[in-house]
mmCIF file of N, CA, C and O in Angstrom:
data_model
loop_
_atom_site.group_PDB
_atom_site.id
_atom_site.type_symbol
_atom_site.label_atom_id
_atom_site.label_comp_id
_atom_site.label_asym_id
_atom_site.label_seq_id
_atom_site.Cartn_x
_atom_site.Cartn_y
_atom_site.Cartn_z
ATOM 1 N N MET A 177 94.089 138.640 139.158
ATOM 2 C CA MET A 177 94.627 139.985 139.092
ATOM 3 C C MET A 177 95.626 140.145 140.234
ATOM 4 O O MET A 177 95.328 139.804 141.375
ATOM 5 N N PRO A 178 96.804 140.680 139.924
ATOM 6 C CA PRO A 178 97.797 140.834 140.989
ATOM 7 C C PRO A 178 97.357 141.896 141.994
ATOM 8 O O PRO A 178 96.652 142.840 141.636
ATOM 9 N N PRO A 179 97.780 141.734 143.241
ATOM 10 C CA PRO A 179 97.401 142.736 144.246
ATOM 11 C C PRO A 179 98.098 144.071 143.979
ATOM 12 O O PRO A 179 99.179 144.118 143.404
ATOM 13 N N LEU A 180 97.457 145.149 144.411
ATOM 14 C CA LEU A 180 98.057 146.473 144.273
ATOM 15 C C LEU A 180 99.165 146.638 145.301
ATOM 16 O O LEU A 180 99.033 146.214 146.449
ATOM 17 N N THR A 181 100.247 147.250 144.893
ATOM 18 C CA THR A 181 101.372 147.516 145.779
ATOM 19 C C THR A 181 101.312 148.987 146.167
ATOM 20 O O THR A 181 101.436 149.854 145.296
ATOM 21 N N PRO A 182 101.137 149.314 147.464
ATOM 22 C CA PRO A 182 101.021 150.722 147.849
ATOM 23 C C PRO A 182 102.301 151.521 147.578
ATOM 24 O O PRO A 182 102.245 152.719 147.357
ATOM 25 N N ASN A 183 103.443 150.849 147.609
ATOM 26 C CA ASN A 183 104.724 151.494 147.316
ATOM 27 C C ASN A 183 105.400 150.733 146.186
ATOM 28 O O ASN A 183 106.290 149.919 146.415
ATOM 29 N N PRO A 184 104.980 150.994 144.949
ATOM 30 C CA PRO A 184 105.500 150.212 143.824
ATOM 31 C C PRO A 184 106.982 150.493 143.565
ATOM 32 O O PRO A 184 107.488 151.572 143.887
ATOM 33 N N PRO A 185 107.676 149.513 142.977
ATOM 34 C CA PRO A 185 109.080 149.725 142.618
ATOM 35 C C PRO A 185 109.165 150.714 141.450
ATOM 36 O O PRO A 185 108.159 151.021 140.817
ATOM 37 N N PRO A 186 110.385 151.200 141.149
ATOM 38 C CA PRO A 186 110.522 152.101 139.999
ATOM 39 C C PRO A 186 110.014 151.439 138.722
ATOM 40 O O PRO A 186 110.102 150.224 138.564
ATOM 41 N N PHE A 187 109.498 152.248 137.812
ATOM 42 C CA PHE A 187 108.895 151.734 136.588
ATOM 43 C C PHE A 187 109.926 151.034 135.714
ATOM 44 O O PHE A 187 111.027 151.524 135.495
ATOM 45 N N VAL A 188 109.526 149.861 135.215
ATOM 46 C CA VAL A 188 110.314 149.106 134.243
ATOM 47 C C VAL A 188 109.389 148.834 133.061
ATOM 48 O O VAL A 188 108.315 148.259 133.249
ATOM 49 N N PRO A 189 109.763 149.261 131.837
ATOM 50 C CA PRO A 189 108.901 148.995 130.686
ATOM 51 C C PRO A 189 108.602 147.503 130.560
ATOM 52 O O PRO A 189 109.491 146.671 130.699
ATOM 53 N N THR A 190 107.331 147.182 130.337
ATOM 54 C CA THR A 190 106.903 145.793 130.269
ATOM 55 C C THR A 190 106.001 145.592 129.068
ATOM 56 O O THR A 190 104.916 146.170 129.008
ATOM 57 N N GLY A 191 106.423 144.770 128.128
ATOM 58 C CA GLY A 191 105.583 144.429 126.983
ATOM 59 C C GLY A 191 105.080 145.652 126.242
ATOM 60 O O GLY A 191 105.854 146.478 125.765
ATOM 61 N N ARG A 192 103.764 145.802 126.175
ATOM 62 C CA ARG A 192 103.138 146.908 125.450
ATOM 63 C C ARG A 192 103.251 148.233 126.183
ATOM 64 O O ARG A 192 103.137 149.297 125.578
ATOM 65 N N PHE A 193 103.431 148.183 127.481
ATOM 66 C CA PHE A 193 103.453 149.411 128.282
ATOM 67 C C PHE A 193 104.880 149.941 128.342
ATOM 68 O O PHE A 193 105.629 149.664 129.265
ATOM 69 N N THR A 194 105.223 150.715 127.323
ATOM 70 C CA THR A 194 106.577 151.256 127.201
ATOM 71 C C THR A 194 106.707 152.551 127.992
ATOM 72 O O THR A 194 105.710 153.117 128.475
ATOM 73 N N ASP A 195 107.930 153.032 128.100
ATOM 74 C CA ASP A 195 108.174 154.280 128.816
ATOM 75 C C ASP A 195 107.483 155.447 128.108
ATOM 76 O O ASP A 195 106.930 156.338 128.754
ATOM 77 N N LYS A 196 107.490 155.428 126.781
ATOM 78 C CA LYS A 196 106.824 156.487 126.012
ATOM 79 C C LYS A 196 105.323 156.498 126.302
ATOM 80 O O LYS A 196 104.737 157.564 126.512
ATOM 81 N N ARG A 197 104.705 155.323 126.344
ATOM 82 C CA ARG A 197 103.267 155.240 126.619
ATOM 83 C C ARG A 197 102.960 155.629 128.053
ATOM 84 O O ARG A 197 101.934 156.233 128.336
ATOM 85 N N ARG A 198 103.843 155.295 128.968
ATOM 86 C CA ARG A 198 103.665 155.686 130.372
ATOM 87 C C ARG A 198 103.703 157.205 130.504
ATOM 88 O O ARG A 198 102.851 157.808 131.156
ATOM 89 N N LYS A 199 104.685 157.834 129.866
ATOM 90 C CA LYS A 199 104.793 159.291 129.938
ATOM 91 C C LYS A 199 103.566 159.959 129.325
ATOM 92 O O LYS A 199 103.051 160.941 129.865
ATOM 93 N N GLN A 200 103.086 159.419 128.205
ATOM 94 C CA GLN A 200 101.892 159.978 127.567
ATOM 95 C C GLN A 200 100.665 159.786 128.459
ATOM 96 O O GLN A 200 99.848 160.690 128.602
ATOM 97 N N PHE A 201 100.546 158.611 129.086
ATOM 98 C CA PHE A 201 99.428 158.340 129.981
ATOM 99 C C PHE A 201 99.434 159.321 131.156
ATOM 100 O O PHE A 201 98.392 159.887 131.499
ATOM 101 N N ILE A 202 100.598 159.528 131.746
ATOM 102 C CA ILE A 202 100.687 160.449 132.889
ATOM 103 C C ILE A 202 100.381 161.874 132.443
ATOM 104 O O ILE A 202 99.660 162.607 133.127
ATOM 105 N N ALA A 203 100.906 162.272 131.275
ATOM 106 C CA ALA A 203 100.626 163.627 130.775
ATOM 107 C C ALA A 203 99.128 163.832 130.544
ATOM 108 O O ALA A 203 98.590 164.913 130.820
ATOM 109 N N ASP A 204 98.447 162.798 130.060
ATOM 110 C CA ASP A 204 97.015 162.894 129.790
ATOM 111 C C ASP A 204 96.166 162.878 131.057
ATOM 112 O O ASP A 204 95.049 163.409 131.063
ATOM 113 N N HIS A 205 96.664 162.247 132.127
ATOM 114 C CA HIS A 205 95.842 162.049 133.330
ATOM 115 C C HIS A 205 96.319 162.804 134.561
ATOM 116 O O HIS A 205 95.676 162.741 135.601
ATOM 117 N N ASP A 206 97.430 163.502 134.467
ATOM 118 C CA ASP A 206 97.929 164.248 135.620
ATOM 119 C C ASP A 206 97.288 165.629 135.635
ATOM 120 O O ASP A 206 97.896 166.633 135.285
ATOM 121 N N LYS A 207 96.040 165.656 136.030
ATOM 122 C CA LYS A 207 95.255 166.899 136.044
ATOM 123 C C LYS A 207 94.926 167.334 137.473
ATOM 124 O O LYS A 207 94.060 168.163 137.682
ATOM 125 N N GLY A 208 95.586 166.735 138.463
ATOM 126 C CA GLY A 208 95.350 167.107 139.848
ATOM 127 C C GLY A 208 94.343 166.225 140.565
ATOM 128 O O GLY A 208 94.157 166.353 141.768
ATOM 129 N N PHE A 209 93.686 165.317 139.844
ATOM 130 C CA PHE A 209 92.703 164.435 140.478
ATOM 131 C C PHE A 209 93.401 163.337 141.271
ATOM 132 O O PHE A 209 92.994 163.015 142.388
ATOM 133 N N LEU A 210 94.464 162.744 140.699
ATOM 134 C CA LEU A 210 95.240 161.711 141.372
ATOM 135 C C LEU A 210 96.567 162.280 141.852
ATOM 136 O O LEU A 210 97.174 163.124 141.185
ATOM 137 N N THR A 211 97.013 161.808 143.006
ATOM 138 C CA THR A 211 98.328 162.229 143.501
ATOM 139 C C THR A 211 99.413 161.489 142.726
ATOM 140 O O THR A 211 99.143 160.508 142.024
ATOM 141 N N THR A 212 100.643 161.922 142.879
ATOM 142 C CA THR A 212 101.763 161.257 142.218
ATOM 143 C C THR A 212 101.874 159.813 142.683
ATOM 144 O O THR A 212 102.120 158.908 141.876
ATOM 145 N N ALA A 213 101.654 159.561 143.967
ATOM 146 C CA ALA A 213 101.712 158.198 144.491
ATOM 147 C C ALA A 213 100.621 157.327 143.880
ATOM 148 O O ALA A 213 100.854 156.156 143.553
ATOM 149 N N GLU A 214 99.429 157.892 143.713
ATOM 150 C CA GLU A 214 98.333 157.135 143.104
ATOM 151 C C GLU A 214 98.616 156.835 141.634
ATOM 152 O O GLU A 214 98.323 155.742 141.152
ATOM 153 N N LEU A 215 99.202 157.785 140.919
ATOM 154 C CA LEU A 215 99.588 157.542 139.530
ATOM 155 C C LEU A 215 100.657 156.449 139.449
ATOM 156 O O LEU A 215 100.637 155.628 138.532
ATOM 157 N N ASP A 216 101.582 156.420 140.408
ATOM 158 C CA ASP A 216 102.607 155.376 140.430
ATOM 159 C C ASP A 216 101.985 153.998 140.641
ATOM 160 O O ASP A 216 102.376 153.028 139.990
ATOM 161 N N VAL A 217 101.012 153.908 141.534
ATOM 162 C CA VAL A 217 100.322 152.632 141.769
ATOM 163 C C VAL A 217 99.563 152.211 140.503
ATOM 164 O O VAL A 217 99.601 151.042 140.097
ATOM 165 N N LEU A 218 98.902 153.165 139.862
ATOM 166 C CA LEU A 218 98.148 152.875 138.650
ATOM 167 C C LEU A 218 99.066 152.412 137.519
ATOM 168 O O LEU A 218 98.781 151.423 136.842
ATOM 169 N N THR A 219 100.183 153.093 137.317
ATOM 170 C CA THR A 219 101.098 152.682 136.246
ATOM 171 C C THR A 219 101.765 151.351 136.565
ATOM 172 O O THR A 219 102.062 150.575 135.654
ATOM 173 N N ASP A 220 101.974 151.052 137.846
ATOM 174 C CA ASP A 220 102.512 149.734 138.218
ATOM 175 C C ASP A 220 101.508 148.636 137.865
ATOM 176 O O ASP A 220 101.882 147.599 137.304
ATOM 177 N N LEU A 221 100.233 148.875 138.156
ATOM 178 C CA LEU A 221 99.188 147.911 137.791
ATOM 179 C C LEU A 221 99.115 147.750 136.276
ATOM 180 O O LEU A 221 98.999 146.640 135.763
ATOM 181 N N MET A 222 99.204 148.850 135.541
ATOM 182 C CA MET A 222 99.156 148.785 134.081
ATOM 183 C C MET A 222 100.354 148.021 133.523
ATOM 184 O O MET A 222 100.224 147.299 132.532
ATOM 185 N N ALA A 223 101.508 148.159 134.144
ATOM 186 C CA ALA A 223 102.691 147.413 133.696
ATOM 187 C C ALA A 223 102.499 145.918 133.941
ATOM 188 O O ALA A 223 102.863 145.092 133.100
ATOM 189 N N LYS A 224 101.901 145.577 135.078
ATOM 190 C CA LYS A 224 101.672 144.163 135.390
ATOM 191 C C LYS A 224 100.592 143.557 134.486
ATOM 192 O O LYS A 224 100.639 142.372 134.172
ATOM 193 N N GLN A 225 99.631 144.360 134.082
ATOM 194 C CA GLN A 225 98.519 143.892 133.244
ATOM 195 C C GLN A 225 98.613 144.471 131.838
ATOM 196 O O GLN A 225 97.601 144.795 131.214
ATOM 197 N N ASN A 226 99.820 144.590 131.292
ATOM 198 C CA ASN A 226 100.027 145.315 130.035
ATOM 199 C C ASN A 226 99.291 144.713 128.852
ATOM 200 O O ASN A 226 98.957 145.422 127.913
ATOM 201 N N LYS A 227 99.008 143.424 128.861
ATOM 202 C CA LYS A 227 98.297 142.821 127.730
ATOM 203 C C LYS A 227 96.802 143.139 127.741
ATOM 204 O O LYS A 227 96.102 142.869 126.777
ATOM 205 N N ALA A 228 96.308 143.721 128.825
ATOM 206 C CA ALA A 228 94.895 144.081 128.910
ATOM 207 C C ALA A 228 94.605 145.409 128.222
ATOM 208 O O ALA A 228 93.453 145.766 128.029
ATOM 209 N N PHE A 229 95.656 146.143 127.842
ATOM 210 C CA PHE A 229 95.492 147.456 127.232
ATOM 211 C C PHE A 229 95.955 147.421 125.782
ATOM 212 O O PHE A 229 96.935 146.764 125.463
ATOM 213 N N ALA A 230 95.258 148.131 124.930
ATOM 214 C CA ALA A 230 95.630 148.213 123.514
ATOM 215 C C ALA A 230 95.716 149.682 123.131
ATOM 216 O O ALA A 230 94.759 150.432 123.322
ATOM 217 N N TRP A 231 96.845 150.079 122.619
ATOM 218 C CA TRP A 231 97.031 151.447 122.179
ATOM 219 C C TRP A 231 96.859 151.565 120.672
ATOM 220 O O TRP A 231 96.721 152.643 120.135
ATOM 221 N N GLU A 232 96.902 150.442 119.964
ATOM 222 C CA GLU A 232 96.736 150.416 118.520
ATOM 223 C C GLU A 232 95.800 149.259 118.173
ATOM 224 O O GLU A 232 95.673 148.305 118.938
ATOM 225 N N ASP A 233 95.168 149.330 117.011
ATOM 226 C CA ASP A 233 94.257 148.260 116.598
ATOM 227 C C ASP A 233 94.962 146.910 116.516
ATOM 228 O O ASP A 233 94.372 145.871 116.793
ATOM 229 N N SER A 234 96.240 146.908 116.136
ATOM 230 C CA SER A 234 96.964 145.643 115.987
ATOM 231 C C SER A 234 97.166 144.940 117.328
ATOM 232 O O SER A 234 97.468 143.749 117.373
ATOM 233 N N GLU A 235 96.997 145.648 118.434
ATOM 234 C CA GLU A 235 97.183 145.061 119.764
ATOM 235 C C GLU A 235 95.863 144.569 120.370
ATOM 236 O O GLU A 235 95.866 144.024 121.473
ATOM 237 N N ARG A 236 94.781 144.758 119.657
ATOM 238 C CA ARG A 236 93.483 144.337 120.178
ATOM 239 C C ARG A 236 93.382 142.825 120.207
ATOM 240 O O ARG A 236 94.019 142.127 119.437
ATOM 241 N N GLY A 237 92.561 142.347 121.079
ATOM 242 C CA GLY A 237 92.290 140.919 121.153
ATOM 243 C C GLY A 237 90.796 140.713 121.235
ATOM 244 O O GLY A 237 90.008 141.606 120.934
ATOM 245 N N SER A 238 90.409 139.529 121.657
ATOM 246 C CA SER A 238 88.990 139.262 121.844
ATOM 247 C C SER A 238 88.814 138.513 123.155
ATOM 248 O O SER A 238 89.765 137.959 123.702
ATOM 249 N N LEU A 239 87.605 138.506 123.630
ATOM 250 C CA LEU A 239 87.318 137.850 124.896
ATOM 251 C C LEU A 239 87.366 136.333 124.729
ATOM 252 O O LEU A 239 87.009 135.795 123.685
ATOM 253 N N CYS A 240 87.793 135.644 125.770
ATOM 254 C CA CYS A 240 87.882 134.190 125.753
ATOM 255 C C CYS A 240 86.470 133.601 125.645
ATOM 256 O O CYS A 240 85.586 133.922 126.442
ATOM 257 N N THR A 241 86.278 132.723 124.659
ATOM 258 C CA THR A 241 84.940 132.158 124.448
ATOM 259 C C THR A 241 84.529 131.203 125.565
ATOM 260 O O THR A 241 83.346 130.882 125.685
ATOM 261 N N ASP A 242 85.492 130.761 126.393
ATOM 262 C CA ASP A 242 85.132 129.922 127.548
ATOM 263 C C ASP A 242 84.317 130.724 128.563
ATOM 264 O O ASP A 242 83.452 130.188 129.247
ATOM 265 N N PHE A 243 84.612 132.019 128.683
ATOM 266 C CA PHE A 243 83.925 132.868 129.649
ATOM 267 C C PHE A 243 82.795 133.671 129.011
ATOM 268 O O PHE A 243 81.798 133.976 129.653
ATOM 269 N N PHE A 244 82.982 134.059 127.753
ATOM 270 C CA PHE A 244 82.000 134.876 127.053
ATOM 271 C C PHE A 244 81.696 134.234 125.706
ATOM 272 O O PHE A 244 82.350 134.537 124.711
ATOM 273 N N PRO A 245 80.729 133.320 125.647
ATOM 274 C CA PRO A 245 80.434 132.659 124.374
ATOM 275 C C PRO A 245 79.913 133.672 123.350
ATOM 276 O O PRO A 245 79.316 134.684 123.713
ATOM 277 N N PRO A 246 80.148 133.388 122.068
ATOM 278 C CA PRO A 246 79.659 134.307 121.036
ATOM 279 C C PRO A 246 78.142 134.458 121.102
ATOM 280 O O PRO A 246 77.418 133.529 121.435
ATOM 281 N N VAL A 247 77.680 135.636 120.777
ATOM 282 C CA VAL A 247 76.247 135.917 120.776
ATOM 283 C C VAL A 247 75.664 135.426 119.458
ATOM 284 O O VAL A 247 76.167 135.735 118.388
ATOM 285 N N VAL A 248 74.619 134.626 119.546
ATOM 286 C CA VAL A 248 73.936 134.131 118.363
ATOM 287 C C VAL A 248 72.592 134.849 118.285
ATOM 288 O O VAL A 248 71.782 134.791 119.206
ATOM 289 N N ILE A 249 72.389 135.540 117.182
ATOM 290 C CA ILE A 249 71.132 136.267 116.993
ATOM 291 C C ILE A 249 70.230 135.415 116.106
ATOM 292 O O ILE A 249 70.554 135.172 114.942
ATOM 293 N N PRO A 250 69.136 134.917 116.663
ATOM 294 C CA PRO A 250 68.255 134.067 115.862
ATOM 295 C C PRO A 250 67.552 134.880 114.779
ATOM 296 O O PRO A 250 67.135 136.012 114.995
ATOM 297 N N THR A 251 67.464 134.276 113.626
ATOM 298 C CA THR A 251 66.757 134.914 112.512
ATOM 299 C C THR A 251 65.821 133.892 111.882
ATOM 300 O O THR A 251 65.968 132.689 112.086
ATOM 301 N N ILE A 252 64.873 134.370 111.136
ATOM 302 C CA ILE A 252 63.992 133.474 110.407
ATOM 303 C C ILE A 252 64.342 133.579 108.925
ATOM 304 O O ILE A 252 64.821 134.625 108.469
ATOM 305 N N PRO A 253 64.131 132.496 108.181
ATOM 306 C CA PRO A 253 64.421 132.579 106.745
ATOM 307 C C PRO A 253 63.589 133.685 106.092
ATOM 308 O O PRO A 253 62.391 133.818 106.354
ATOM 309 N N HIS A 254 64.238 134.488 105.272
ATOM 310 C CA HIS A 254 63.540 135.595 104.618
ATOM 311 C C HIS A 254 64.326 136.048 103.394
ATOM 312 O O HIS A 254 65.472 135.658 103.208
ATOM 313 N N ILE A 255 63.688 136.855 102.618
ATOM 314 C CA ILE A 255 64.371 137.458 101.478
ATOM 315 C C ILE A 255 64.784 138.863 101.916
ATOM 316 O O ILE A 255 63.928 139.689 102.261
ATOM 317 N N PRO A 256 66.106 139.116 101.965
ATOM 318 C CA PRO A 256 66.542 140.439 102.434
ATOM 319 C C PRO A 256 66.100 141.551 101.481
ATOM 320 O O PRO A 256 65.974 141.341 100.285
ATOM 321 N N TRP A 257 65.883 142.707 102.047
ATOM 322 C CA TRP A 257 65.558 143.868 101.239
ATOM 323 C C TRP A 257 66.782 144.244 100.431
ATOM 324 O O TRP A 257 67.921 144.065 100.848
ATOM 325 N N THR A 258 66.543 144.808 99.318
ATOM 326 C CA THR A 258 67.639 145.295 98.504
ATOM 327 C C THR A 258 67.689 146.808 98.646
ATOM 328 O O THR A 258 66.757 147.506 98.247
ATOM 329 N N GLU A 259 68.726 147.282 99.279
ATOM 330 C CA GLU A 259 68.899 148.714 99.424
ATOM 331 C C GLU A 259 70.241 149.094 98.826
ATOM 332 O O GLU A 259 71.224 148.370 98.972
ATOM 333 N N ARG A 260 70.278 150.211 98.198
ATOM 334 C CA ARG A 260 71.498 150.692 97.592
ATOM 335 C C ARG A 260 72.404 151.296 98.671
ATOM 336 O O ARG A 260 71.937 152.041 99.545
ATOM 337 N N ASN A 261 73.682 150.949 98.629
ATOM 338 C CA ASN A 261 74.633 151.518 99.580
ATOM 339 C C ASN A 261 74.819 153.007 99.317
ATOM 340 O O ASN A 261 74.745 153.456 98.179
ATOM 341 N N ARG A 262 75.072 153.724 100.367
ATOM 342 C CA ARG A 262 75.377 155.144 100.202
ATOM 343 C C ARG A 262 76.792 155.253 99.646
ATOM 344 O O ARG A 262 77.710 154.625 100.173
ATOM 345 N N PRO A 263 76.983 156.044 98.641
ATOM 346 C CA PRO A 263 78.321 156.150 98.055
ATOM 347 C C PRO A 263 79.284 156.895 98.980
ATOM 348 O O PRO A 263 78.881 157.781 99.732
ATOM 349 N N ILE A 264 80.539 156.502 98.896
ATOM 350 C CA ILE A 264 81.586 157.184 99.648
ATOM 351 C C ILE A 264 82.052 158.351 98.780
ATOM 352 O O ILE A 264 82.352 158.161 97.598
ATOM 353 N N PRO A 265 82.110 159.550 99.331
ATOM 354 C CA PRO A 265 82.596 160.674 98.528
ATOM 355 C C PRO A 265 83.998 160.373 97.995
ATOM 356 O O PRO A 265 84.844 159.854 98.728
ATOM 357 N N PRO A 266 84.262 160.671 96.730
ATOM 358 C CA PRO A 266 85.563 160.364 96.141
ATOM 359 C C PRO A 266 86.747 160.931 96.931
ATOM 360 O O PRO A 266 87.804 160.315 97.008
ATOM 361 N N SER A 267 86.559 162.076 97.565
ATOM 362 C CA SER A 267 87.661 162.686 98.314
ATOM 363 C C SER A 267 88.004 161.893 99.572
ATOM 364 O O SER A 267 89.107 162.014 100.106
ATOM 365 N N LEU A 268 87.066 161.075 100.073
ATOM 366 C CA LEU A 268 87.297 160.281 101.287
ATOM 367 C C LEU A 268 87.558 158.809 101.003
ATOM 368 O O LEU A 268 87.847 158.043 101.922
ATOM 369 N N GLU A 269 87.449 158.390 99.750
ATOM 370 C CA GLU A 269 87.520 156.970 99.421
ATOM 371 C C GLU A 269 88.834 156.323 99.851
ATOM 372 O O GLU A 269 88.837 155.250 100.467
ATOM 373 N N ALA A 270 89.966 156.948 99.591
ATOM 374 C CA ALA A 270 91.265 156.369 99.958
ATOM 375 C C ALA A 270 91.388 156.219 101.473
ATOM 376 O O ALA A 270 91.858 155.189 101.975
ATOM 377 N N GLU A 271 90.938 157.231 102.220
ATOM 378 C CA GLU A 271 91.005 157.184 103.682
ATOM 379 C C GLU A 271 90.101 156.093 104.247
ATOM 380 O O GLU A 271 90.494 155.339 105.146
ATOM 381 N N VAL A 272 88.893 155.978 103.712
ATOM 382 C CA VAL A 272 87.945 154.956 104.167
ATOM 383 C C VAL A 272 88.500 153.555 103.874
ATOM 384 O O VAL A 272 88.446 152.666 104.728
ATOM 385 N N CYS A 273 89.054 153.363 102.680
ATOM 386 C CA CYS A 273 89.643 152.057 102.332
ATOM 387 C C CYS A 273 90.801 151.711 103.254
ATOM 388 O O CYS A 273 90.949 150.564 103.674
ATOM 389 N N GLN A 274 91.629 152.704 103.581
ATOM 390 C CA GLN A 274 92.758 152.471 104.492
ATOM 391 C C GLN A 274 92.261 152.058 105.880
ATOM 392 O O GLN A 274 92.793 151.130 106.484
ATOM 393 N N ILE A 275 91.234 152.720 106.378
ATOM 394 C CA ILE A 275 90.677 152.390 107.700
ATOM 395 C C ILE A 275 90.112 150.970 107.689
ATOM 396 O O ILE A 275 90.372 150.179 108.602
ATOM 397 N N ILE A 276 89.352 150.633 106.652
ATOM 398 C CA ILE A 276 88.749 149.296 106.577
ATOM 399 C C ILE A 276 89.837 148.224 106.485
ATOM 400 O O ILE A 276 89.770 147.203 107.179
ATOM 401 N N CYS A 277 90.857 148.458 105.666
ATOM 402 C CA CYS A 277 91.953 147.476 105.539
ATOM 403 C C CYS A 277 92.689 147.293 106.858
ATOM 404 O O CYS A 277 93.049 146.171 107.223
ATOM 405 N N SER A 278 92.918 148.382 107.602
ATOM 406 C CA SER A 278 93.611 148.252 108.891
ATOM 407 C C SER A 278 92.750 147.499 109.900
ATOM 408 O O SER A 278 93.269 146.725 110.709
ATOM 409 N N LYS A 279 91.437 147.690 109.859
ATOM 410 C CA LYS A 279 90.538 146.955 110.760
ATOM 411 C C LYS A 279 90.499 145.466 110.411
ATOM 412 O O LYS A 279 90.464 144.621 111.302
ATOM 413 N N ILE A 280 90.528 145.136 109.123
ATOM 414 C CA ILE A 280 90.560 143.724 108.714
ATOM 415 C C ILE A 280 91.875 143.094 109.149
ATOM 416 O O ILE A 280 91.907 141.987 109.691
ATOM 417 N N LYS A 281 92.982 143.819 108.949
ATOM 418 C CA LYS A 281 94.303 143.304 109.334
ATOM 419 C C LYS A 281 94.395 143.070 110.846
ATOM 420 O O LYS A 281 95.001 142.105 111.292
ATOM 421 N N ALA A 282 93.763 143.940 111.637
ATOM 422 C CA ALA A 282 93.791 143.811 113.086
ATOM 423 C C ALA A 282 92.798 142.784 113.606
ATOM 424 O O ALA A 282 92.819 142.435 114.776
ATOM 425 N N GLY A 283 91.911 142.278 112.738
ATOM 426 C CA GLY A 283 90.943 141.272 113.154
ATOM 427 C C GLY A 283 89.661 141.850 113.716
ATOM 428 O O GLY A 283 88.826 141.129 114.235
ATOM 429 N N VAL A 284 89.499 143.177 113.632
ATOM 430 C CA VAL A 284 88.286 143.799 114.116
ATOM 431 C C VAL A 284 87.136 143.478 113.167
ATOM 432 O O VAL A 284 86.036 143.151 113.594
ATOM 433 N N TYR A 285 87.395 143.587 111.858
ATOM 434 C CA TYR A 285 86.421 143.205 110.830
ATOM 435 C C TYR A 285 86.860 141.879 110.235
ATOM 436 O O TYR A 285 88.041 141.602 110.131
ATOM 437 N N LYS A 286 85.902 141.095 109.839
ATOM 438 C CA LYS A 286 86.201 139.829 109.163
ATOM 439 C C LYS A 286 85.634 139.898 107.752
ATOM 440 O O LYS A 286 84.547 140.420 107.556
ATOM 441 N N PRO A 287 86.392 139.359 106.801
ATOM 442 C CA PRO A 287 85.867 139.373 105.424
ATOM 443 C C PRO A 287 84.547 138.606 105.337
ATOM 444 O O PRO A 287 84.339 137.626 106.036
ATOM 445 N N SER A 288 83.666 139.082 104.507
ATOM 446 C CA SER A 288 82.401 138.400 104.283
ATOM 447 C C SER A 288 82.097 138.398 102.791
ATOM 448 O O SER A 288 82.817 139.001 102.006
ATOM 449 N N ASN A 289 81.055 137.698 102.428
ATOM 450 C CA ASN A 289 80.740 137.632 101.005
ATOM 451 C C ASN A 289 80.019 138.861 100.635
ATOM 452 O O ASN A 289 79.183 139.310 100.347
#
């Protein structure tokens, strides 16, 4: 992780951290808790570490398996229960399908049988 700079240079858009996202971030967090100088240091760090932040599902990633191996949940052979799925209300079906498709496209969900 790069060291924090107490007097950061003027903001330069970097990768995912655009000027629009910076302005939105400051508008959302400038509530008097942090000073302007502290917000500048924070946005400088965010610009340097821009790939660590995701503003949209398509920008999400996953943890490196070298550091965080996948979790294996042991199971015993069994016959699964058969339960009926709860139906999606027809008025929400298109929205639910759109959300699921966007999650699959972003790699959050993986297709299964």
